[in-house]
Amino acid sequence: MASDIYLDANATSPVLPSAIVAAVETMEAAFGNPSSSHATGLRARHILDTTRARARRVLGAGPGRVLFTSGATEGIQTAVLSALVAVRERRAAGEACGDLLVVGATEHKAVSESLAHWNRLLGTGLTLRPLPVDATGRHRLDVLRELAPRAAMVCTMAANNETGAISDLDGIARVLRETGSRAYWMVDCVQALGKLPLDLANTRIDYAPFSGHKLHAPKGIGMLYVRDGAPYTPLLIGGGQESGARSGTENMAGIAALGTVLAALEEGTTFRSHAELAAQRERLAGALRDAFPAIVFNAPFEHTLPTTLNFAVPGMSSKELLDLFDAAGVRVSAGSACSAAKAAPSYVLDAMGLPLERSGGAVRLSIGPLADDAFVDAACARIRACGQALAAPVLAGGDPGVLQVGGDGRHGWLVFDGAACVVLDPPRGQAGRIAALVRAHGLRVRAVAGSGTDPDGAVARADVRRALDLPASEPQPLGWPADCGTVALDDGVHAFCIALGGAVLARVPHGAGAGFLLGTAHAGHLPRTAVRMAFGAVDAADLARVAHDGTVCCHGSDVDGLACVTLVAGSGTFEDGAPGQLEADALAAFLRLHEDALLVDVREVPEAAAGALRLHDRAAHNVPLSRLAEHMAGWLAAPARPVVFVCRSGNRSAKAALCLRRAGHAQAWTVAGGIALAGDA
């Protein structure tokens, strides 16, 4: 496995080594409660006071308050609570306060969710109103000018966590001043610390939350700046710590570590300068352009942090890109780490007005100010290797081969040999990918055919024909060509067929639709025992007359969560601890016990090319999940030999193992947690 190149610093950052030392020393030698009056407590109090003084200088806090929190989310909650309590009190006193909570359309979800939460709990009845951004990700000041007179609170970011877009804070302050707005103003400064100059006391900002782990401090420690004179309501009440502003014994290890980071910021030689970071970004961008010539950057560099690159590659989804990078040991993300687990386009890029193929295919690459030239050199080399991996032949091998092409919940199938191919039931949105594959491998397209099971099938086939520069009109309904041979089936029907490799693909009419059989014909006859795979609209009873129980049926959409299964399938389930699931720490013992076990890597071809998989001195055989159906018959022919599937995270390998188990192979296994855990077990 390749060593990590960590390029996801906007999500979190490695802890500064000197900060680790400071935290450990505090836990060992200065572990006292800073509220205690004895010597041990006084040593802890000194660390607390020293760190707060440093924070005040770094932030330019002036007479404002600086409170230690558990992180930005707590700081945001505290700021919103404080502002809305003040609004409620002002209203009760008969003062006009505005009826809007204006929140930047690209704000972190912690802000909008906090506003909605406290607005509901406090019964303030304010209306959340998004403040739109322009195509660069900066707030629309013309819209703010319209909303400001009605705003009770305004929430914006200093810099966006997904795109790095830097807000025009001076412009926002000017609009609030010129409109006479009395709105409370919170600025999320999480991405600003160490990357942008801060002089908070000389701004109109009322509240500014910070998070330590975004700048090389541990998780669990943060800060909240509160402007002198801004209203404040404690979120936590109890023992009166933080001068009564935030109760709970202070996280002294975290504070000591944060103090070390702040000292490094003051000292000025530990972290890279803005100019140095901008030069590093240019080198990374150059490597990305070399790897992906069609790349599109989603935010202009002149208005973004020099630590952040957000991009899309036409024809590739964000998941495909993330899988490729991860296989090469390059750690990037699809957006905010707090919401990236949800498979959806980026709401940040949507708000910027970018098309779906860019917001849905976006990847964020981010470095921290600790990055040095050697690290960037290694990152650039690994990025270029990812581009080289994309050149690996996806349609290699097979006699013929069968590739699953998925999109929008539908599955299409590409049947191919070394010279030609047939496209079956292509899903919407996959025309570009199919055309790119066909062209990259120099294949002649014999047919773009449908089974009639997809209501969008005609449009999808037309898209593919257009992308391949084929005649617009189909040669026959559902796209099967007229100039092909025939083969006799076991039910006496003579079916039109196309020869591919050592097999034939036969079209079987079924009502208004059609099914397709792939197998080896003998003297113009395709016996049911020679039918390897079936596609399209043929029901089980009819299929049983022309295919055998082990024929692999390839569906146009998932059936019980699977894209393919044998004609007569068994059953298999994967509950925690159930047979079929190997925990990562049990894999080595399992492979020693079963020396004949086949270790199968179901990552896609470019992933395997970017990072070949070897676990416990056992090389994995790469069979991409998209080509699983093609290989099932071979595994089913040896039912006693264990087949252990593995992938990046365990999701794809679980599908492969379940598919083979339901086909009747009792020794199909998945490695829970995938390479991420098995590589360390």
XYZ file of C-alpha atoms in Angstrom:
681
model
C 0.000 0.000 0.000
C 1.235 3.474 -0.876
C 2.097 5.819 1.979
C -0.418 8.577 2.594
C -0.219 11.918 0.824
C -2.714 13.836 2.932
C -4.391 16.591 0.888
C -7.531 17.145 2.959
C -6.330 19.777 5.406
C -9.588 21.747 5.240
C -11.261 18.754 6.904
C -8.643 18.355 9.608
C -4.888 18.631 9.946
C -2.097 16.598 11.514
C -1.141 17.885 14.930
C 2.011 19.991 15.085
C 4.725 17.834 16.744
C 5.541 20.540 19.282
C 1.832 20.784 20.095
C 1.765 17.052 20.852
C 4.716 17.537 23.199
C 2.944 20.425 24.911
C -0.244 18.402 25.367
C 1.610 15.406 26.811
C 3.671 17.581 29.145
C 0.489 19.237 30.379
C -1.153 15.887 31.063
C 1.930 14.609 32.857
C 3.322 17.609 34.730
C 0.720 20.390 34.655
C -2.436 18.326 34.939
C -3.943 20.459 37.678
C -7.329 22.115 37.589
C -6.699 25.778 36.706
C -9.388 26.768 39.230
C -7.366 25.239 42.082
C -5.269 27.536 44.256
C -2.383 25.166 44.960
C 0.844 25.056 42.959
C -0.293 22.361 40.525
C -3.432 24.342 39.735
C -1.436 27.549 39.406
C 0.833 25.938 36.804
C -2.258 24.979 34.807
C -3.649 28.509 35.257
C -0.413 29.935 33.855
C -0.793 27.815 30.686
C -4.407 28.945 30.379
C -3.591 32.646 30.782
C -0.548 32.502 28.508
C -2.496 30.810 25.726
C -5.375 33.280 26.022
C -2.963 36.203 25.823
C -1.405 34.716 22.688
C -4.849 34.198 21.187
C -5.787 37.798 21.827
C -2.662 38.990 20.032
C -3.025 36.631 17.057
C -6.700 37.464 16.582
C -6.292 41.171 17.228
C -9.032 40.856 19.842
C -8.398 44.199 21.576
C -10.907 44.647 24.413
C -13.087 41.800 23.102
C -13.437 38.449 24.823
C -11.653 35.261 23.766
C -13.218 32.103 25.178
C -11.960 28.550 24.875
C -14.547 26.121 23.491
C -14.662 22.538 22.284
C -14.570 23.691 18.671
C -16.307 25.793 16.048
C -19.711 24.136 16.360
C -19.935 25.089 20.031
C -18.731 28.591 19.195
C -21.382 28.944 16.482
C -24.116 27.697 18.818
C -23.014 30.137 21.502
C -22.917 33.090 19.113
C -26.338 32.323 17.635
C -27.865 31.780 21.077
C -26.384 35.049 22.327
C -27.649 37.051 19.355
C -31.165 35.577 19.351
C -31.613 36.005 23.105
C -30.637 39.659 22.641
C -33.102 40.016 19.760
C -35.873 38.554 21.882
C -35.063 40.909 24.756
C -34.939 43.937 22.467
C -38.294 43.003 20.989
C -39.769 42.614 24.452
C -38.581 46.158 25.187
C -40.428 47.406 22.111
C -37.349 47.860 19.940
C -37.432 47.049 16.222
C -34.870 44.330 15.482
C -35.625 43.062 11.996
C -37.342 39.852 10.999
C -34.642 38.046 9.003
C -31.753 35.727 9.795
C -29.502 36.306 6.791
C -27.112 33.420 6.196
C -24.661 32.990 3.335
C -25.872 30.408 0.837
C -22.515 28.631 1.018
C -22.178 28.623 4.804
C -21.252 25.457 6.656
C -24.343 23.508 7.687
C -23.418 24.056 11.328
C -24.470 27.695 10.889
C -27.805 27.302 9.109
C -28.803 24.358 11.313
C -27.893 26.295 14.453
C -29.943 29.295 13.328
C -32.969 27.114 12.648
C -32.547 25.242 15.932
C -32.317 28.251 18.262
C -34.907 30.244 16.309
C -37.344 27.406 16.966
C -36.400 26.799 20.623
C -36.431 30.481 21.551
C -39.632 31.150 19.620
C -38.183 34.221 17.918
C -40.142 33.520 14.736
C -37.480 34.954 12.435
C -37.218 33.948 8.777
C -34.033 32.364 7.476
C -33.050 34.083 4.247
C -30.097 32.804 2.185
C -27.665 35.448 0.979
C -26.764 34.376 -2.570
C -23.244 34.276 -3.934
C -21.893 35.012 -7.396
C -20.076 32.610 -9.723
C -16.824 33.157 -7.779
C -18.444 32.157 -4.480
C -18.458 35.688 -3.019
C -21.561 37.127 -1.380
C -23.888 39.287 -3.465
C -23.503 42.666 -1.774
C -26.353 44.132 -3.844
C -28.731 41.580 -2.327
C -27.308 42.168 1.150
C -28.024 45.868 0.711
C -31.695 45.006 0.176
C -31.853 42.597 3.121
C -29.716 44.412 5.699
C -32.419 46.809 6.975
C -34.573 43.775 7.871
C -31.765 41.620 9.273
C -31.655 40.677 12.955
C -28.480 38.650 12.415
C -26.087 38.162 9.495
C -23.878 35.071 9.236
C -21.056 34.805 6.717
C -17.702 33.030 6.377
C -14.231 34.465 6.207
C -13.332 31.762 3.674
C -15.316 28.819 2.359
C -14.271 25.347 3.448
C -15.111 23.693 0.100
C -13.875 26.194 -2.478
C -11.582 28.417 -0.424
C -13.513 31.475 -1.687
C -12.500 34.490 0.433
C -15.384 36.690 1.504
C -15.310 40.455 0.999
C -15.667 41.188 4.707
C -14.850 44.865 4.227
C -17.615 45.090 1.630
C -20.110 43.383 3.935
C -19.182 45.725 6.790
C -19.599 48.711 4.480
C -23.087 47.615 3.434
C -24.132 47.076 7.055
C -22.786 50.501 7.984
C -24.294 52.371 5.032
C -27.740 50.797 5.535
C -27.699 51.552 9.262
C -28.233 47.867 10.044
C -28.132 46.912 13.713
C -27.912 43.229 12.888
C -25.514 41.106 14.889
C -22.765 39.771 12.623
C -21.094 36.388 13.026
C -18.161 35.440 10.795
C -17.084 31.789 10.695
C -13.301 32.145 10.831
C -12.443 28.444 10.920
C -10.570 28.480 7.596
C -9.031 31.908 8.208
C -6.688 31.158 11.111
C -3.111 31.080 9.842
C -4.203 31.847 6.272
C -5.693 35.359 6.396
C -4.704 38.456 8.436
C -6.910 38.953 11.489
C -7.552 42.218 13.339
C -10.982 41.543 14.782
C -11.201 44.468 17.210
C -10.975 46.874 14.286
C -13.921 45.310 12.469
C -17.677 45.333 12.929
C -17.684 41.569 13.571
C -19.571 40.624 16.747
C -18.727 36.909 16.922
C -15.970 34.814 15.342
C -15.660 31.071 16.058
C -12.419 29.121 15.466
C -11.480 25.438 15.519
C -8.036 24.214 16.538
C -7.909 21.021 14.508
C -8.084 22.945 11.224
C -4.642 24.391 11.990
C -2.518 21.621 13.488
C -3.992 21.603 17.002
C -5.923 18.585 18.345
C -9.637 18.051 17.910
C -11.779 19.181 20.808
C -10.344 22.658 21.280
C -11.535 25.923 19.748
C -12.034 29.609 20.440
C -14.835 32.142 20.262
C -14.159 35.855 19.861
C -16.911 38.144 21.169
C -16.678 41.847 20.368
C -16.569 44.186 23.347
C -20.163 45.243 23.990
C -21.755 42.443 21.944
C -24.490 40.573 23.849
C -23.506 37.255 25.336
C -25.498 34.354 26.785
C -23.573 31.299 28.019
C -24.396 28.028 26.312
C -23.028 26.096 29.299
C -23.748 27.060 32.914
C -22.251 25.385 35.952
C -18.973 25.945 37.786
C -18.342 29.398 36.364
C -15.176 28.693 34.389
C -14.054 31.160 31.720
C -15.162 33.974 34.041
C -18.672 32.550 34.038
C -18.911 32.634 30.236
C -18.434 28.922 29.572
C -18.670 26.443 32.426
C -16.876 23.114 32.522
C -13.309 22.301 33.518
C -11.016 23.529 30.787
C -9.418 21.128 28.286
C -5.904 21.945 29.409
C -4.106 19.510 27.101
C -5.944 20.965 24.118
C -5.344 24.533 25.287
C -1.620 23.888 25.754
C -1.407 22.382 22.253
C -3.347 25.287 20.777
C -1.035 27.676 22.601
C 1.949 26.096 20.856
C 0.281 26.583 17.453
C -0.533 30.201 18.298
C 3.061 30.757 19.419
C 4.232 29.389 16.056
C 1.920 31.841 14.283
C 3.352 34.712 16.313
C 6.921 33.608 15.772
C 6.362 33.466 12.008
C 8.850 30.847 10.794
C 6.978 27.545 11.240
C 4.192 28.030 8.710
C 4.450 28.881 5.032
C 3.657 32.437 3.938
C 0.734 33.336 1.667
C 3.116 33.742 -1.276
C 4.758 30.381 -0.628
C 1.390 28.657 -0.374
C 0.228 30.310 -3.602
C 3.321 28.965 -5.379
C 2.624 25.490 -4.010
C -0.961 25.715 -5.237
C 0.266 26.541 -8.740
C 2.477 23.460 -8.725
C -0.388 21.258 -7.570
C -2.687 22.775 -10.178
C -0.070 22.070 -12.837
C 0.145 18.432 -11.776
C -3.646 18.165 -11.906
C -3.692 19.636 -15.425
C -1.056 17.126 -16.509
C -3.026 14.236 -14.998
C -6.457 15.371 -16.198
C -6.147 17.591 -19.294
C -9.893 18.351 -19.316
C -9.919 19.502 -15.664
C -12.081 22.485 -14.689
C -11.348 24.490 -11.530
C -14.537 25.541 -9.766
C -13.355 28.796 -8.180
C -10.942 31.445 -9.512
C -7.589 31.413 -7.769
C -7.493 35.187 -7.313
C -10.423 35.034 -4.883
C -9.570 31.849 -2.978
C -7.266 30.674 -0.227
C -3.916 29.492 -1.603
C -4.422 26.242 0.298
C -7.561 25.077 -1.541
C -8.295 23.665 -5.000
C -11.813 22.597 -5.969
C -12.128 20.930 -9.358
C -14.072 18.570 -11.590
C -13.029 16.308 -14.458
C -15.650 16.013 -17.207
C -16.807 12.430 -17.653
C -15.782 11.353 -14.145
C -17.886 11.377 -10.998
C -16.458 12.582 -7.703
C -16.636 9.000 -6.408
C -14.560 7.709 -9.311
C -11.971 10.412 -8.690
C -11.912 9.819 -4.935
C -11.494 6.072 -5.450
C -8.644 6.695 -7.894
C -6.834 9.127 -5.591
C -7.355 6.886 -2.587
C -5.910 3.898 -4.437
C -2.774 5.963 -5.046
C -2.599 6.939 -1.372
C -3.724 10.519 -2.047
C -6.328 11.636 0.490
C -8.754 14.211 -0.879
C -12.480 14.756 -0.384
C -15.672 15.525 -2.264
C -16.464 18.580 -0.143
C -17.089 19.280 3.518
C -16.046 16.288 5.603
C -19.141 16.873 7.736
C -21.474 16.153 4.800
C -19.335 14.290 2.256
C -20.790 10.918 3.281
C -24.057 11.939 1.667
C -24.010 11.170 -2.049
C -25.313 14.473 -3.378
C -24.011 17.373 -5.450
C -22.266 20.144 -3.524
C -24.774 22.740 -2.319
C -21.892 25.221 -2.272
C -21.211 24.785 -5.990
C -24.944 24.695 -6.722
C -25.254 28.095 -5.022
C -22.477 29.376 -7.284
C -24.594 28.401 -10.280
C -22.280 25.681 -11.571
C -23.803 22.923 -13.729
C -24.692 19.578 -12.178
C -21.788 17.731 -13.800
C -19.418 20.035 -11.923
C -21.202 20.218 -8.567
C -21.837 16.463 -8.656
C -18.304 15.636 -9.778
C -16.368 18.033 -7.563
C -13.255 17.138 -5.596
C -11.545 19.298 -2.991
C -7.777 19.219 -2.534
C -6.420 21.226 0.387
C -3.039 21.646 2.016
C -2.062 23.191 5.320
C 0.490 25.917 5.968
C 2.960 23.299 7.234
C 3.367 21.836 3.725
C 6.964 22.051 2.480
C 8.417 21.722 -1.007
C 9.343 18.062 -0.585
C 5.764 17.233 0.383
C 4.369 19.133 -2.598
C 6.870 17.391 -4.905
C 5.655 14.002 -3.662
C 2.034 15.054 -4.006
C 2.550 16.235 -7.597
C 4.259 12.983 -8.533
C 1.440 10.929 -7.061
C -1.206 13.070 -8.798
C 0.497 12.554 -12.163
C 0.593 8.814 -11.457
C -3.183 8.937 -11.057
C -3.438 10.391 -14.542
C -1.254 7.596 -15.902
C -3.441 5.006 -14.168
C -6.449 6.268 -16.093
C -4.759 5.049 -19.273
C -4.921 1.428 -18.061
C -7.155 -0.598 -20.431
C -10.580 -1.057 -18.850
C -11.839 -3.332 -21.619
C -8.992 -5.846 -21.609
C -9.440 -9.612 -21.513
C -12.610 -11.665 -21.727
C -13.857 -13.890 -24.535
C -15.921 -11.805 -24.729
C -15.792 -9.411 -21.783
C -18.817 -7.872 -20.084
C -18.721 -4.462 -18.378
C -21.496 -3.033 -16.220
C -22.153 0.675 -16.784
C -24.321 2.280 -14.093
C -26.092 5.585 -13.673
C -29.186 7.001 -11.942
C -30.149 3.617 -10.505
C -29.990 1.856 -13.872
C -27.464 -0.621 -15.277
C -26.284 -0.938 -18.853
C -23.946 -3.578 -20.217
C -21.087 -3.435 -22.691
C -20.254 -6.781 -24.320
C -16.921 -6.628 -26.133
C -13.998 -8.461 -27.653
C -10.740 -7.021 -28.918
C -12.310 -5.482 -32.015
C -16.024 -4.821 -31.523
C -18.722 -4.304 -28.938
C -22.468 -4.202 -28.345
C -24.018 -1.670 -25.968
C -27.070 -3.022 -24.136
C -29.604 -0.835 -22.307
C -27.312 2.189 -21.752
C -28.539 4.324 -18.809
C -29.155 8.044 -19.123
C -26.116 10.186 -18.453
C -23.559 7.531 -19.442
C -23.187 8.343 -23.141
C -19.944 10.272 -22.675
C -18.339 7.534 -20.619
C -19.395 4.788 -23.033
C -18.126 6.758 -26.019
C -14.812 7.436 -24.275
C -14.333 3.731 -23.505
C -15.182 2.659 -27.041
C -12.834 5.197 -28.589
C -10.002 4.537 -26.131
C -10.029 0.861 -27.098
C -10.647 1.359 -30.813
C -13.797 -0.784 -30.864
C -16.335 -1.012 -33.668
C -19.878 -0.671 -32.351
C -22.039 -3.483 -33.720
C -25.225 -2.371 -31.968
C -26.674 0.031 -29.408
C -29.634 -2.077 -28.355
C -32.374 -1.978 -25.750
C -34.630 -4.490 -24.062
C -37.605 -2.161 -23.684
C -37.460 -2.273 -19.874
C -36.183 1.290 -19.393
C -38.752 4.069 -20.010
C -35.870 6.388 -20.924
C -34.173 3.755 -23.064
C -34.846 5.347 -26.449
C -33.432 8.699 -25.309
C -30.419 7.039 -23.695
C -29.657 5.026 -26.831
C -29.967 8.172 -28.956
C -27.497 9.922 -26.635
C -25.004 7.087 -27.081
C -25.430 7.040 -30.847
C -24.876 10.781 -30.954
C -21.777 10.563 -28.734
C -20.360 7.846 -31.003
C -21.190 9.751 -34.214
C -23.484 6.930 -35.354
C -26.529 7.518 -37.577
C -29.320 9.072 -35.516
C -32.006 6.571 -36.526
C -31.960 3.025 -35.173
C -31.692 0.248 -37.806
C -34.666 -1.537 -36.195
C -36.866 -0.916 -33.171
C -34.772 -1.198 -29.981
C -31.590 -0.840 -31.997
C -30.729 -4.390 -33.099
C -29.046 -4.475 -36.521
C -30.685 -6.190 -39.507
C -27.460 -7.539 -41.004
C -26.566 -10.295 -38.548
C -26.631 -14.072 -38.377
C -28.949 -16.456 -36.571
C -28.553 -19.231 -34.039
C -30.942 -21.969 -32.937
C -32.001 -22.093 -29.272
C -33.175 -25.139 -27.312
C -36.832 -24.061 -27.548
C -36.648 -24.242 -31.354
C -36.489 -20.483 -31.925
C -33.922 -19.126 -34.366
C -32.572 -15.927 -32.836
C -30.646 -13.142 -34.539
C -27.123 -13.003 -33.158
C -23.792 -11.158 -33.288
C -20.486 -12.982 -32.900
C -18.160 -11.526 -30.278
C -14.908 -13.288 -29.389
C -15.572 -16.967 -28.958
C -19.268 -16.476 -28.236
C -22.496 -15.174 -29.729
C -24.918 -12.596 -28.362
C -28.424 -13.671 -29.383
C -31.511 -11.452 -29.314
C -34.666 -13.154 -27.976
C -37.937 -11.255 -28.617
C -40.201 -11.071 -25.582
C -43.514 -9.256 -25.977
C -42.781 -5.661 -26.922
C -39.228 -6.000 -25.635
C -36.299 -8.321 -25.939
C -33.764 -10.302 -23.991
C -30.226 -11.254 -24.910
C -28.288 -14.479 -24.365
C -24.495 -14.734 -24.355
C -22.913 -18.140 -24.854
C -20.862 -20.458 -27.011
C -22.644 -21.787 -30.088
C -21.868 -25.123 -31.779
C -22.699 -25.638 -35.440
C -25.314 -22.888 -35.420
C -26.884 -24.078 -32.142
C -26.739 -22.333 -28.742
C -27.644 -25.036 -26.202
C -29.056 -23.912 -22.877
C -26.070 -25.453 -21.062
C -23.742 -23.117 -22.979
C -25.591 -19.883 -22.115
C -23.328 -17.969 -19.741
C -25.278 -14.751 -19.280
C -28.716 -13.271 -19.943
C -29.737 -9.621 -20.226
C -32.973 -7.675 -20.549
C -36.649 -8.579 -20.666
C -36.996 -12.343 -20.314
C -38.897 -13.801 -17.356
C -37.536 -16.729 -15.388
C -39.972 -19.302 -16.804
C -39.154 -18.455 -20.423
C -35.457 -18.146 -19.667
C -35.384 -21.615 -18.115
C -36.227 -23.095 -21.526
C -33.159 -21.591 -23.186
C -30.661 -21.240 -20.294
C -29.485 -23.297 -17.327
C -29.694 -22.733 -13.586
C -26.191 -21.248 -13.389
C -26.760 -18.670 -16.140
C -25.923 -15.231 -14.764
C -28.844 -12.819 -15.193
C -27.737 -9.203 -15.612
C -30.463 -6.751 -14.630
C -31.274 -3.262 -15.884
C -31.655 -2.120 -12.265
C -30.821 -3.597 -8.868
C -32.871 -6.585 -7.759
C -32.616 -7.031 -3.989
C -29.657 -4.694 -4.084
C -27.725 -6.640 -6.731
C -27.080 -6.012 -10.412
C -26.679 -9.683 -11.309
C -27.589 -13.114 -9.961
C -27.881 -16.652 -11.310
C -31.148 -17.922 -12.743
C -31.649 -20.111 -9.681
C -30.189 -18.052 -6.846
C -29.685 -19.054 -3.254
C -30.007 -16.657 -0.359
C -27.400 -14.811 1.639
C -27.453 -12.072 4.253
C -24.759 -9.981 5.871
C -25.595 -9.046 9.425
C -22.869 -8.042 11.849
C -20.782 -11.104 12.637
C -22.667 -13.371 10.211
C -20.765 -15.879 8.036
C -19.435 -14.313 4.883
C -17.969 -11.265 6.603
C -14.341 -11.221 7.680
C -13.163 -8.620 10.142
C -9.912 -7.022 9.048
C -7.977 -8.371 12.014
C -9.103 -11.925 11.158
C -7.996 -11.825 7.518
C -4.397 -12.952 8.045
C -5.437 -16.027 10.051
C -8.111 -16.880 7.476
C -5.619 -16.743 4.604
C -3.154 -18.930 6.525
C -5.898 -21.472 7.197
C -7.126 -21.436 3.592
C -3.992 -21.423 1.474
C -6.047 -21.942 -1.690
C -8.258 -18.910 -1.014
C -8.520 -16.474 -3.912
C -8.089 -12.841 -2.871
C -10.069 -10.666 -5.299
C -9.704 -6.892 -5.518
C -13.010 -5.502 -6.864
C -11.777 -1.946 -7.312
C -11.938 -0.600 -10.846
C -9.000 -0.953 -13.243
C -7.574 2.583 -12.803
C -7.628 2.149 -9.022
C -5.709 -1.112 -9.252
C -3.264 0.518 -11.668
C -2.762 3.418 -9.249
C -2.083 1.129 -6.312
C -1.728 -2.641 -6.654
C -3.133 -4.527 -3.683
C -1.154 -6.987 -1.601
C -2.387 -8.092 1.812
C -0.489 -10.377 4.195
C 1.985 -11.381 1.472
C -0.879 -12.365 -0.805
C -1.283 -10.550 -4.124
C -4.894 -9.760 -4.981
C -6.357 -10.625 -8.378
C -8.157 -7.610 -9.832
C -11.710 -8.271 -11.012
C -13.568 -4.948 -10.991
C -17.088 -5.008 -9.581
C -18.231 -3.720 -12.971
C -17.009 -7.013 -14.481
C -18.160 -9.317 -11.700
C -20.903 -10.958 -13.804
C -18.335 -12.093 -16.368
C -16.366 -14.059 -13.764
C -19.130 -15.600 -11.651
C -19.371 -18.846 -13.601
C -15.690 -19.592 -13.071
C -15.944 -19.126 -9.308
C -19.149 -21.156 -9.100
C -17.364 -24.032 -10.831
C -15.116 -24.364 -7.742
C -17.589 -23.997 -4.840
C -15.182 -25.284 -2.187
C -12.481 -22.704 -2.874
C -12.889 -19.599 -0.691
C -13.172 -16.325 -2.589
C -12.313 -13.298 -0.463
C -13.396 -9.951 -1.911
C -11.795 -6.680 -0.855
C -12.153 -3.062 -1.931
C -11.356 0.394 -0.605
C -14.000 0.594 2.132
C -15.814 -2.749 2.130
C -18.970 -1.600 0.318
C -18.201 -2.972 -3.136
C -16.672 -6.176 -1.793
C -19.832 -6.792 0.261
C -21.933 -6.560 -2.921
C -19.619 -8.975 -4.715
C -19.661 -11.515 -1.877
C -23.427 -11.300 -1.472
C -23.906 -11.743 -5.206
C -21.757 -14.871 -5.284
C -23.358 -16.265 -2.113
C -26.844 -15.851 -3.507
C -25.647 -17.682 -6.602
C -24.857 -20.649 -4.343
C -21.172 -20.204 -3.457
C -20.973 -20.775 0.304
C -17.347 -19.665 0.530
C -17.728 -16.084 -0.677
C -16.389 -13.553 1.820
C -16.016 -9.808 2.179
C -13.397 -7.973 4.235
C -15.262 -5.539 6.499
C -13.835 -2.048 6.341
C -11.833 -2.836 3.214
C -8.253 -1.847 2.549
C -8.525 1.075 4.967
C -8.601 -1.400 7.856
C -7.109 -4.568 6.367
C -3.944 -2.745 5.330
C -3.220 -1.979 8.993
C -4.428 -5.243 10.524
